[in-house]
Amino acid sequence: QAQLVESGGGLVQAGGSLRLSCAASGRTFRYYAMGWFRSAPGKEREFVASLSWDGVSTRYSDSVKGRFTISRDNAKNTVTLQMNSLKSEDTAVYYCAADRALYSDYVRGDESDIWGQGTQVTVSS
């Protein structure tokens, strides 16, 4: 069964950095767009970053553009999110997701996609 497992979350001071990783198992995800979403207390889940199946096209939310970088290693079946210059408003549970469609350019982020269990990121001010 296809599965995504996030790691790398934790507590960091504002201005610091964290690197999240998402390990895929059960099948290869090299032909699917991968992405990250986050959910903060009292807020709906929001899009953070997405990377096309071929690694050519990236998308970022305005709130993280210039600070976060998404990348993938298809040989290792992993996707990472490098987060720099973290702010308190980045505090959330971060979820890795794989789009349901082959050769997709971005992750739709709906319930038909494949989701990980999430990893907590807490940024102290």
PDB file of C-alpha atoms in Angstrom:
ATOM      1  CA  GLN A   1       0.000   0.000   0.000  1.00  0.00           C
ATOM      2  CA  ALA A   2       1.306   3.446  -0.910  1.00  0.00           C
ATOM      3  CA  GLN A   3       2.444   5.399   2.117  1.00  0.00           C
ATOM      4  CA  LEU A   4       4.068   8.737   2.883  1.00  0.00           C
ATOM      5  CA  VAL A   5       5.953   9.368   6.126  1.00  0.00           C
ATOM      6  CA  GLU A   6       7.144  12.824   7.144  1.00  0.00           C
ATOM      7  CA  SER A   7      10.062  13.591   9.430  1.00  0.00           C
ATOM      8  CA  GLY A   8      12.216  16.532  10.463  1.00  0.00           C
ATOM      9  CA  GLY A   9       9.732  18.625  12.377  1.00  0.00           C
ATOM     10  CA  GLY A  10      10.514  20.158  15.729  1.00  0.00           C
ATOM     11  CA  LEU A  11      10.914  23.324  17.740  1.00  0.00           C
ATOM     12  CA  VAL A  12      13.008  26.165  16.346  1.00  0.00           C
ATOM     13  CA  GLN A  13      13.462  29.841  17.115  1.00  0.00           C
ATOM     14  CA  ALA A  14      12.212  32.486  14.750  1.00  0.00           C
ATOM     15  CA  GLY A  15      14.763  33.114  12.028  1.00  0.00           C
ATOM     16  CA  GLY A  16      15.993  29.538  12.166  1.00  0.00           C
ATOM     17  CA  SER A  17      15.758  26.688   9.677  1.00  0.00           C
ATOM     18  CA  LEU A  18      14.301  23.214   9.454  1.00  0.00           C
ATOM     19  CA  ARG A  19      14.387  20.574   6.773  1.00  0.00           C
ATOM     20  CA  LEU A  20      11.374  18.324   6.386  1.00  0.00           C
ATOM     21  CA  SER A  21      11.584  15.009   4.592  1.00  0.00           C
ATOM     22  CA  CYS A  22       8.895  12.782   3.154  1.00  0.00           C
ATOM     23  CA  ALA A  23       9.690   9.155   2.473  1.00  0.00           C
ATOM     24  CA  ALA A  24       7.433   7.315   0.084  1.00  0.00           C
ATOM     25  CA  SER A  25       6.928   3.583   0.139  1.00  0.00           C
ATOM     26  CA  GLY A  26       4.657   0.995  -1.369  1.00  0.00           C
ATOM     27  CA  ARG A  27       5.199   2.193  -4.901  1.00  0.00           C
ATOM     28  CA  THR A  28       7.242   4.723  -6.806  1.00  0.00           C
ATOM     29  CA  PHE A  29       6.061   8.306  -6.837  1.00  0.00           C
ATOM     30  CA  ARG A  30       8.471   9.474  -9.494  1.00  0.00           C
ATOM     31  CA  TYR A  31       5.661  10.060 -11.999  1.00  0.00           C
ATOM     32  CA  TYR A  32       3.483  12.084  -9.629  1.00  0.00           C
ATOM     33  CA  ALA A  33       3.580  15.642  -8.421  1.00  0.00           C
ATOM     34  CA  MET A  34       4.533  15.951  -4.753  1.00  0.00           C
ATOM     35  CA  GLY A  35       3.827  18.738  -2.345  1.00  0.00           C
ATOM     36  CA  TRP A  36       3.524  20.076   1.173  1.00  0.00           C
ATOM     37  CA  PHE A  37       0.529  21.485   2.983  1.00  0.00           C
ATOM     38  CA  ARG A  38       0.115  22.705   6.527  1.00  0.00           C
ATOM     39  CA  SER A  39      -2.590  23.017   9.120  1.00  0.00           C
ATOM     40  CA  ALA A  40      -2.389  25.497  11.982  1.00  0.00           C
ATOM     41  CA  PRO A  41      -4.673  25.442  15.030  1.00  0.00           C
ATOM     42  CA  GLY A  42      -8.022  26.974  14.202  1.00  0.00           C
ATOM     43  CA  LYS A  43      -7.222  27.268  10.506  1.00  0.00           C
ATOM     44  CA  GLU A  44      -7.978  25.221   7.434  1.00  0.00           C
ATOM     45  CA  ARG A  45      -5.252  23.220   5.768  1.00  0.00           C
ATOM     46  CA  GLU A  46      -3.354  25.386   3.302  1.00  0.00           C
ATOM     47  CA  PHE A  47      -1.051  24.826   0.384  1.00  0.00           C
ATOM     48  CA  VAL A  48       2.662  25.416   0.972  1.00  0.00           C
ATOM     49  CA  ALA A  49       4.660  24.105  -1.989  1.00  0.00           C
ATOM     50  CA  SER A  50       4.364  21.718  -4.913  1.00  0.00           C
ATOM     51  CA  LEU A  51       6.768  20.150  -7.378  1.00  0.00           C
ATOM     52  CA  SER A  52       5.836  18.621 -10.723  1.00  0.00           C
ATOM     53  CA  TRP A  53       6.459  14.969 -11.464  1.00  0.00           C
ATOM     54  CA  ASP A  54       9.533  15.814 -13.539  1.00  0.00           C
ATOM     55  CA  GLY A  55      10.899  18.341 -11.060  1.00  0.00           C
ATOM     56  CA  VAL A  56      10.684  21.175 -13.562  1.00  0.00           C
ATOM     57  CA  SER A  57       7.760  23.178 -12.224  1.00  0.00           C
ATOM     58  CA  THR A  58       7.465  24.487  -8.680  1.00  0.00           C
ATOM     59  CA  ARG A  59       4.722  26.392  -6.936  1.00  0.00           C
ATOM     60  CA  TYR A  60       4.834  28.164  -3.593  1.00  0.00           C
ATOM     61  CA  SER A  61       2.320  30.011  -1.509  1.00  0.00           C
ATOM     62  CA  ASP A  62       2.989  33.720  -1.257  1.00  0.00           C
ATOM     63  CA  SER A  63       3.611  33.382   2.462  1.00  0.00           C
ATOM     64  CA  VAL A  64       6.625  31.081   2.006  1.00  0.00           C
ATOM     65  CA  LYS A  65       7.982  32.169  -1.372  1.00  0.00           C
ATOM     66  CA  GLY A  66      11.657  33.034  -1.113  1.00  0.00           C
ATOM     67  CA  ARG A  67      12.049  31.245   2.222  1.00  0.00           C
ATOM     68  CA  PHE A  68      11.073  27.635   1.485  1.00  0.00           C
ATOM     69  CA  THR A  69      12.440  25.313  -1.183  1.00  0.00           C
ATOM     70  CA  ILE A  70      10.906  22.041  -2.311  1.00  0.00           C
ATOM     71  CA  SER A  71      12.965  19.332  -3.967  1.00  0.00           C
ATOM     72  CA  ARG A  72      12.741  15.640  -4.774  1.00  0.00           C
ATOM     73  CA  ASP A  73      15.042  12.668  -5.158  1.00  0.00           C
ATOM     74  CA  ASN A  74      13.273  10.122  -7.313  1.00  0.00           C
ATOM     75  CA  ALA A  75      16.025   7.555  -6.837  1.00  0.00           C
ATOM     76  CA  LYS A  76      15.320   7.603  -3.100  1.00  0.00           C
ATOM     77  CA  ASN A  77      11.570   8.183  -3.482  1.00  0.00           C
ATOM     78  CA  THR A  78      11.761  11.222  -1.202  1.00  0.00           C
ATOM     79  CA  VAL A  79      10.702  14.856  -1.255  1.00  0.00           C
ATOM     80  CA  THR A  80      12.075  17.537   1.029  1.00  0.00           C
ATOM     81  CA  LEU A  81      11.075  20.994   2.160  1.00  0.00           C
ATOM     82  CA  GLN A  82      13.896  23.286   3.224  1.00  0.00           C
ATOM     83  CA  MET A  83      12.478  26.021   5.436  1.00  0.00           C
ATOM     84  CA  ASN A  84      14.587  29.084   6.167  1.00  0.00           C
ATOM     85  CA  SER A  85      13.904  32.343   7.982  1.00  0.00           C
ATOM     86  CA  LEU A  86      11.092  30.705   9.886  1.00  0.00           C
ATOM     87  CA  LYS A  87       8.417  32.856  11.465  1.00  0.00           C
ATOM     88  CA  SER A  88       5.987  32.167  14.286  1.00  0.00           C
ATOM     89  CA  GLU A  89       3.165  32.062  11.748  1.00  0.00           C
ATOM     90  CA  ASP A  90       4.829  29.035  10.133  1.00  0.00           C
ATOM     91  CA  THR A  91       3.868  27.005  13.201  1.00  0.00           C
ATOM     92  CA  ALA A  92       1.666  24.148  11.994  1.00  0.00           C
ATOM     93  CA  VAL A  93       1.446  20.472  11.272  1.00  0.00           C
ATOM     94  CA  TYR A  94       3.059  19.904   7.890  1.00  0.00           C
ATOM     95  CA  TYR A  95       1.742  17.224   5.566  1.00  0.00           C
ATOM     96  CA  CYS A  96       3.338  15.627   2.560  1.00  0.00           C
ATOM     97  CA  ALA A  97       1.040  14.768  -0.330  1.00  0.00           C
ATOM     98  CA  ALA A  98       1.232  13.026  -3.670  1.00  0.00           C
ATOM     99  CA  ASP A  99      -1.149  13.882  -6.452  1.00  0.00           C
ATOM    100  CA  ARG A 100      -3.434  11.125  -7.652  1.00  0.00           C
ATOM    101  CA  ALA A 101      -2.782  11.727 -11.376  1.00  0.00           C
ATOM    102  CA  LEU A 102       0.159  10.514 -13.411  1.00  0.00           C
ATOM    103  CA  TYR A 103       2.468  13.159 -14.858  1.00  0.00           C
ATOM    104  CA  SER A 104       0.834  15.886 -12.828  1.00  0.00           C
ATOM    105  CA  ASP A 105       2.326  19.363 -12.603  1.00  0.00           C
ATOM    106  CA  TYR A 106       1.057  20.142  -9.116  1.00  0.00           C
ATOM    107  CA  VAL A 107      -0.718  18.561  -6.175  1.00  0.00           C
ATOM    108  CA  ARG A 108      -4.431  19.258  -6.042  1.00  0.00           C
ATOM    109  CA  GLY A 109      -4.561  18.800  -2.309  1.00  0.00           C
ATOM    110  CA  ASP A 110      -7.926  17.103  -2.045  1.00  0.00           C
ATOM    111  CA  GLU A 111      -8.953  13.907  -0.289  1.00  0.00           C
ATOM    112  CA  SER A 112      -8.293  11.739  -3.322  1.00  0.00           C
ATOM    113  CA  ASP A 113      -4.576  12.453  -3.092  1.00  0.00           C
ATOM    114  CA  ILE A 114      -2.219  10.420  -0.918  1.00  0.00           C
ATOM    115  CA  TRP A 115      -1.327  12.028   2.416  1.00  0.00           C
ATOM    116  CA  GLY A 116       1.179  11.468   5.162  1.00  0.00           C
ATOM    117  CA  GLN A 117       0.374  11.659   8.862  1.00  0.00           C
ATOM    118  CA  GLY A 118       2.062  15.001   9.364  1.00  0.00           C
ATOM    119  CA  THR A 119       4.939  16.403  11.371  1.00  0.00           C
ATOM    120  CA  GLN A 120       4.721  19.256  13.863  1.00  0.00           C
ATOM    121  CA  VAL A 121       6.724  22.423  13.285  1.00  0.00           C
ATOM    122  CA  THR A 122       6.775  24.960  16.096  1.00  0.00           C
ATOM    123  CA  VAL A 123       8.499  28.311  15.703  1.00  0.00           C
ATOM    124  CA  SER A 124       9.042  30.280  18.885  1.00  0.00           C
ATOM    125  CA  SER A 125       9.246  34.058  18.725  1.00  0.00           C
TER     126      SER A 125
END
